[in-house]
Tab-separated table of C-alpha atoms and ligand atoms in Angstrom:
chain	number	residue	atom	x	y	z
A	1	MET	CA	11.140	12.477	14.569
A	2	ASN	CA	13.473	9.659	13.613
A	3	PRO	CA	15.636	11.250	11.490
A	4	MET	CA	15.069	8.478	8.643
A	5	ALA	CA	11.501	9.365	8.751
A	6	ASN	CA	12.414	12.740	7.912
A	7	ILE	CA	14.001	11.151	4.789
A	8	ALA	CA	11.358	9.456	3.578
A	9	VAL	CA	8.970	12.500	4.364
A	10	ARG	CA	11.220	14.773	2.332
A	11	ALA	CA	11.366	12.176	-0.798
A	12	ALA	CA	7.475	11.695	-0.536
A	13	ARG	CA	6.723	14.794	-0.977
A	14	ALA	CA	9.410	15.355	-3.921
A	15	ALA	CA	8.030	12.669	-5.796
A	16	GLY	CA	4.167	13.371	-4.851
A	17	ASP	CA	5.100	17.365	-6.018
A	18	LEU	CA	6.763	15.624	-9.399
A	19	ILE	CA	3.348	13.640	-10.556
A	20	ALA	CA	1.118	16.670	-9.524
A	21	ARG	CA	3.205	18.513	-12.477
A	22	ASN	CA	2.579	15.689	-14.675
A	23	ILE	CA	-1.658	15.288	-13.759
A	24	ASP	CA	-2.513	17.590	-16.710
A	25	ARG	CA	-0.009	16.448	-19.614
A	26	LEU	CA	-1.270	12.808	-19.480
A	27	ASP	CA	-2.054	12.791	-23.182
A	28	ARG	CA	2.108	13.267	-23.635
A	29	LEU	CA	3.012	10.473	-21.364
A	30	ARG	CA	5.050	7.442	-22.766
A	31	VAL	CA	3.402	4.439	-21.155
A	32	GLU	CA	4.812	1.453	-21.636
A	33	ALA	CA	2.893	-2.632	-21.254
A	34	LYS	CA	4.835	-4.124	-18.289
A	35	GLY	CA	2.619	-7.770	-18.114
A	36	LEU	CA	-1.032	-8.564	-17.907
A	37	ASN	CA	-3.534	-5.307	-17.021
A	38	ASP	CA	0.508	-3.936	-15.565
A	39	TYR	CA	1.145	-0.121	-16.910
A	40	VAL	CA	4.252	1.989	-16.526
A	41	SER	CA	4.831	5.434	-17.064
A	42	ASP	CA	7.805	8.070	-17.342
A	43	VAL	CA	6.189	9.577	-14.148
A	44	ASP	CA	6.393	6.448	-12.749
A	45	ARG	CA	10.152	6.113	-13.093
A	46	MET	CA	11.065	9.679	-12.826
A	47	ALA	CA	8.996	9.579	-9.111
A	48	GLU	CA	11.376	6.932	-8.553
A	49	GLN	CA	14.750	8.351	-9.192
A	50	GLU	CA	13.721	11.860	-7.530
A	51	ILE	CA	12.989	9.219	-4.108
A	52	ILE	CA	16.096	7.593	-4.797
A	53	THR	CA	17.824	10.759	-5.093
A	54	VAL	CA	17.045	12.159	-2.021
A	55	ILE	CA	17.617	9.085	0.442
A	56	ARG	CA	20.795	8.482	-1.037
A	57	LYS	CA	21.882	11.879	-0.518
A	58	ALA	CA	21.310	10.724	2.883
A	59	TYR	CA	22.059	7.532	2.923
A	60	PRO	CA	24.496	6.346	0.222
A	61	ASP	CA	25.023	2.834	0.899
A	62	HIS	CA	21.355	1.704	1.544
A	63	GLN	CA	19.659	-0.713	-0.486
A	64	PHE	CA	16.441	0.021	-2.707
A	65	LEU	CA	13.422	-2.573	-3.595
A	66	GLY	CA	11.211	-0.396	-5.822
A	67	GLU	CA	8.436	-1.044	-8.300
A	68	GLU	CA	10.604	0.007	-10.973
A	69	SER	CA	13.901	-0.701	-10.235
A	70	GLY	CA	16.031	-2.286	-7.083
A	71	SER	CA	19.652	-1.568	-6.029
A	72	GLN	CA	22.279	-3.873	-4.481
A	73	GLY	CA	23.586	-2.054	-0.855
A	74	ASP	CA	23.637	-2.348	2.671
A	75	HIS	CA	21.280	-5.297	3.661
A	76	ASP	CA	20.306	-4.336	7.193
A	77	HIS	CA	18.809	-1.058	5.362
A	78	VAL	CA	16.230	-1.360	2.648
A	79	TRP	CA	14.057	1.377	1.389
A	80	ILE	CA	10.992	-0.721	-0.241
A	81	ILE	CA	9.526	2.310	-2.597
A	82	ASP	CA	6.306	2.328	-5.063
A	83	PRO	CA	6.400	5.931	-6.798
A	84	LEU	CA	2.977	5.471	-7.923
A	85	ASP	CA	0.796	3.179	-6.484
A	86	GLY	CA	-2.429	3.282	-8.294
A	87	THR	CA	-1.160	3.721	-11.899
A	88	THR	CA	-4.017	2.792	-13.861
A	89	ASN	CA	-6.015	5.518	-11.649
A	90	PHE	CA	-3.474	8.392	-12.562
A	91	LEU	CA	-3.823	7.431	-16.025
A	92	HIS	CA	-7.096	7.833	-16.494
A	93	GLY	CA	-6.952	11.123	-14.666
A	94	PHE	CA	-8.816	9.185	-11.908
A	95	PRO	CA	-7.301	11.624	-8.369
A	96	HIS	CA	-6.617	8.519	-6.339
A	97	PHE	CA	-3.198	7.446	-6.142
A	98	ALA	CA	-0.265	7.811	-3.652
A	99	VAL	CA	3.190	7.090	-3.127
A	100	SER	CA	4.262	4.861	-0.447
A	101	ILE	CA	7.832	4.502	1.209
A	102	ALA	CA	9.004	2.395	3.817
A	103	LEU	CA	12.142	1.147	5.554
A	104	GLN	CA	13.270	-2.189	6.682
A	105	VAL	CA	16.283	-2.103	9.416
A	106	LYS	CA	17.244	-6.039	9.860
A	107	GLY	CA	13.999	-7.496	8.427
A	108	ARG	CA	11.763	-5.037	10.509
A	109	LEU	CA	9.612	-2.065	9.620
A	110	GLU	CA	10.735	1.220	11.218
A	111	VAL	CA	9.111	3.725	9.119
A	112	GLY	CA	6.567	4.066	6.670
A	113	VAL	CA	5.311	7.168	4.909
A	114	ILE	CA	2.357	7.364	2.592
A	115	TYR	CA	1.658	10.660	0.179
A	116	ASP	CA	-1.428	11.427	-1.411
A	117	PRO	CA	-0.465	14.348	-3.923
A	118	VAL	CA	-3.772	15.152	-5.001
A	119	ARG	CA	-5.588	16.134	-1.218
A	120	GLN	CA	-1.592	16.474	-0.259
A	121	GLU	CA	-1.870	14.432	2.877
A	122	LEU	CA	0.809	12.636	4.588
A	123	PHE	CA	0.466	9.455	5.991
A	124	ALA	CA	3.526	8.837	8.380
A	125	ALA	CA	4.746	6.241	10.883
A	126	SER	CA	7.912	4.810	12.851
A	127	ARG	CA	7.709	1.592	15.072
A	128	GLY	CA	7.021	2.547	18.565
A	129	ALA	CA	6.190	6.194	17.852
A	130	GLY	CA	2.868	5.820	16.404
A	131	ALA	CA	1.293	7.144	13.357
A	132	THR	CA	0.115	9.917	12.201
A	133	LEU	CA	-2.060	11.988	9.340
A	134	ASP	CA	-0.880	15.581	8.625
A	135	GLY	CA	0.625	15.282	12.195
A	136	ARG	CA	-2.222	14.233	14.142
A	137	ARG	CA	-2.128	11.004	15.737
A	138	LEU	CA	-4.388	7.541	14.531
A	139	ARG	CA	-6.081	5.612	16.675
A	140	MET	CA	-8.059	2.481	15.335
A	141	PRO	CA	-10.698	1.453	17.513
A	142	PRO	CA	-9.967	-1.489	19.459
A	143	ARG	CA	-13.107	-3.622	19.633
A	144	ARG	CA	-15.654	-2.552	16.509
A	145	SER	CA	-16.977	-5.518	14.580
A	146	ILE	CA	-17.247	-6.103	10.764
A	147	ASP	CA	-21.257	-6.009	10.707
A	148	GLY	CA	-22.056	-2.368	9.048
A	149	ARG	CA	-18.809	-1.467	7.912
A	150	LEU	CA	-16.925	-0.034	4.949
A	151	ILE	CA	-14.540	-2.590	3.600
A	152	GLY	CA	-11.625	-2.043	1.482
A	153	THR	CA	-10.693	-4.753	-1.256
A	154	GLY	CA	-8.953	-4.708	-4.390
A	155	PHE	CA	-10.010	-7.253	-7.698
A	156	PRO	CA	-6.723	-9.704	-7.967
A	157	PHE	CA	-6.908	-8.718	-11.935
A	158	ARG	CA	-3.060	-9.451	-12.816
A	159	HIS	CA	-3.832	-13.357	-10.991
A	160	PRO	CA	-7.288	-14.488	-13.198
A	161	ARG	CA	-6.810	-17.879	-11.511
A	162	HIS	CA	-7.399	-16.370	-8.225
A	163	MET	CA	-10.618	-14.870	-9.251
A	164	PRO	CA	-13.294	-17.597	-8.305
A	165	ALA	CA	-12.172	-17.990	-4.896
A	166	TYR	CA	-11.819	-14.307	-4.381
A	167	MET	CA	-15.927	-13.355	-5.746
A	168	ASP	CA	-16.514	-16.315	-3.352
A	169	MET	CA	-14.319	-13.832	-0.693
A	170	PHE	CA	-15.926	-11.158	-1.921
A	171	GLN	CA	-19.858	-12.586	-1.744
A	172	SER	CA	-18.957	-13.562	1.923
A	173	VAL	CA	-17.784	-10.131	3.464
A	174	CYS	CA	-20.377	-7.953	1.554
A	175	MET	CA	-22.950	-10.058	3.270
A	176	ARG	CA	-21.612	-9.433	6.347
A	177	ALA	CA	-20.243	-5.865	6.098
A	178	GLY	CA	-22.054	-2.809	5.633
A	179	ASP	CA	-20.606	-1.570	1.969
A	180	LEU	CA	-17.441	-2.338	-0.170
A	181	ARG	CA	-15.025	0.149	-1.865
A	182	ARG	CA	-12.885	-0.734	-4.636
A	183	ALA	CA	-10.637	2.703	-4.741
A	184	GLY	CA	-7.555	1.009	-7.038
A	185	SER	CA	-4.921	2.056	-4.525
A	186	ALA	CA	-3.853	-0.726	-2.473
A	187	ALA	CA	-1.508	1.769	-0.188
A	188	LEU	CA	-3.851	4.391	-0.137
A	189	ASP	CA	-6.929	1.912	1.243
A	190	LEU	CA	-4.273	0.817	3.796
A	191	ALA	CA	-3.828	4.534	4.680
A	192	TYR	CA	-7.319	4.737	4.834
A	193	VAL	CA	-7.585	2.203	7.120
A	194	ALA	CA	-5.157	3.527	9.869
A	195	SER	CA	-7.242	6.722	9.600
A	196	GLY	CA	-10.556	5.107	9.870
A	197	ARG	CA	-12.101	6.255	6.565
A	198	LEU	CA	-12.211	2.501	5.831
A	199	ASP	CA	-12.564	0.093	8.721
A	200	GLY	CA	-10.961	-2.866	7.199
A	201	TYR	CA	-9.483	-4.427	4.073
A	202	TRP	CA	-8.181	-7.204	2.059
A	203	GLU	CA	-6.807	-8.170	-1.559
A	204	ILE	CA	-4.567	-11.440	-2.828
A	205	GLY	CA	-1.316	-11.239	-4.558
A	206	LEU	CA	0.059	-7.727	-3.840
A	207	ASN	CA	3.908	-6.729	-3.892
A	208	ALA	CA	6.057	-5.743	-0.946
A	209	TRP	CA	6.007	-2.159	-2.148
A	210	ASP	CA	2.285	-1.923	-2.209
A	211	LEU	CA	2.109	-2.712	1.535
A	212	ALA	CA	5.236	-2.298	3.283
A	213	ALA	CA	4.397	1.545	4.410
A	214	GLY	CA	0.512	0.812	5.152
A	215	ALA	CA	0.925	-2.112	7.327
A	216	LEU	CA	3.276	-0.048	9.692
A	217	LEU	CA	1.089	2.667	9.687
A	218	ILE	CA	-1.880	0.305	10.630
A	219	ARG	CA	0.159	-1.511	13.120
A	220	GLU	CA	1.110	2.107	14.939
A	221	ALA	CA	-2.278	3.294	14.498
A	222	GLY	CA	-3.329	-0.158	16.961
A	223	GLY	CA	-4.932	-1.932	14.145
A	224	MET	CA	-3.611	-5.323	12.973
A	225	VAL	CA	-1.878	-6.866	9.247
A	226	GLY	CA	-1.907	-10.429	8.538
A	227	ASP	CA	-1.432	-12.989	5.633
A	228	PHE	CA	-5.186	-14.967	5.064
A	229	GLU	CA	-3.234	-17.575	8.162
A	230	GLY	CA	-3.267	-14.062	9.953
A	231	SER	CA	0.471	-14.289	10.131
A	232	GLU	CA	3.379	-11.863	9.451
A	233	ASN	CA	4.082	-13.746	5.795
A	234	TYR	CA	2.455	-10.906	4.147
A	235	LEU	CA	5.395	-9.339	2.639
A	236	LYS	CA	6.197	-12.728	0.878
A	237	ASN	CA	3.184	-13.964	-0.197
A	238	GLY	CA	1.215	-10.612	-0.763
A	239	ASN	CA	-2.109	-11.662	0.506
A	240	MET	CA	-3.547	-8.780	3.062
A	241	VAL	CA	-5.722	-9.008	5.824
A	242	ALA	CA	-5.931	-5.806	7.873
A	243	GLY	CA	-8.624	-3.842	10.287
A	244	SER	CA	-8.665	-2.902	13.984
A	245	PRO	CA	-8.396	-6.109	16.122
A	246	LYS	CA	-11.679	-7.220	16.340
A	247	LEU	CA	-12.866	-6.729	12.576
A	248	PHE	CA	-9.609	-7.991	11.557
A	249	HIS	CA	-10.692	-11.562	13.357
A	250	ASP	CA	-14.150	-10.742	11.765
A	251	LEU	CA	-12.590	-10.501	8.119
A	252	LEU	CA	-10.560	-13.375	8.668
A	253	LYS	CA	-13.404	-15.801	9.111
A	254	GLU	CA	-15.061	-14.646	6.301
A	255	ILE	CA	-12.392	-14.866	3.871
A	256	GLN	CA	-10.141	-17.970	5.169
A	257	PRO	CA	-12.489	-20.653	3.935
A	258	HIS	CA	-12.286	-19.378	0.502
A	259	CYS	CA	-8.961	-19.774	0.720
A	260	THR	CA	-7.163	-22.346	-1.847
A	261	PRO	CA	-3.966	-24.259	-1.150
A	262	ALA	CA	-1.820	-21.392	-3.574
A	263	MET	CA	-2.459	-19.071	-1.006
A	264	ARG	CA	-1.312	-20.687	1.796
A	265	GLY	CA	1.966	-20.345	3.235
B	301	LIG	P1	-0.177	-0.436	-8.976
B	301	LIG	O1	-1.131	0.611	-9.299
B	301	LIG	O2	0.879	0.352	-8.197
B	301	LIG	O3	0.219	-1.663	-9.953
B	301	LIG	C1	-5.017	-1.617	-7.383
B	301	LIG	O4	-5.938	-3.345	-6.883
B	301	LIG	C2	-3.902	-2.096	-6.223
B	301	LIG	O5	-3.362	-3.364	-6.206
B	301	LIG	C3	-3.072	-0.979	-7.268
B	301	LIG	O6	-2.123	-0.598	-5.623
B	301	LIG	C4	-1.847	-1.460	-7.534
B	301	LIG	O7	-0.398	-1.283	-7.501
B	301	LIG	C5	-2.089	-2.799	-7.063
B	301	LIG	N1	-1.322	-4.260	-7.566
B	301	LIG	C6	-0.051	-4.734	-7.606
B	301	LIG	N2	-0.121	-5.897	-8.295
B	301	LIG	C7	-1.263	-6.069	-7.974
B	301	LIG	C8	-2.051	-7.261	-8.923
B	301	LIG	N3	-0.923	-8.843	-9.293
B	301	LIG	N4	-3.681	-7.646	-8.717
B	301	LIG	C9	-4.147	-6.773	-8.174
B	301	LIG	N5	-3.785	-5.402	-7.894
B	301	LIG	C10	-2.260	-5.373	-7.348
B	302	LIG	CA1	1.728	-0.684	-6.591
């Protein structure tokens, strides 16, 4: 394995173990509101520190872009980390959340790791070397259409202005696909698309740390990811459509008619 992927796995497991140790002391956690419907706990912060400590020991000069902090450093190597994706689930004891760690080298995604500390499942990808779940190779079906499939999504609850357009997308996709799921962790949803537990996924207004690792996992498993114009800008604008190749295009077709000018570019 790519030595940087090894470090990412070590960091993800260390953060995941810390999160798991805190699941039964939720009532004693300090929780703060960061913004509209957006919370952070000590566990998010400690997990992020754990990740940074592990990576810094191996790569002292690399830069970090994290949900809870950032740092300056070597701009060629940027670690994009979400220490606890699905914080709302975690704070409710709803057992569906994950650690997400990606590495960008000169602007290109090189490594992506997503770890579910509840089920102890590890999803990992390195560019050009494929994607795995607990060491087993993941391959997405190339020619599957959207009809009768299971599609994941997330609500734009921090961007109420997108809600009307979102509800139109929801209706179009719902009428076409078999069923929808809204599980509350974008990173884990993308890992589930890569591993075939979901057939596709879309969401509006995410952050780079929610998406980066999952995007590489899906591409390395043979799937496609893009923004609502089908382009590569999803890490910047946070709009994401994902699925196996045919399904990706089917899903875009349902979503695009409802896009507003604010969702383009
Ligand atoms: P978080 O739990 O780390 O905040 C829920 O829809 C999923 O989307 C979670 O992965 C959540 O990450 C993420 N998310 C981040 N920003 C969001 C936003 N503005 N609106 C909706 N979901 C968001
Ligand atoms: Ca997140």
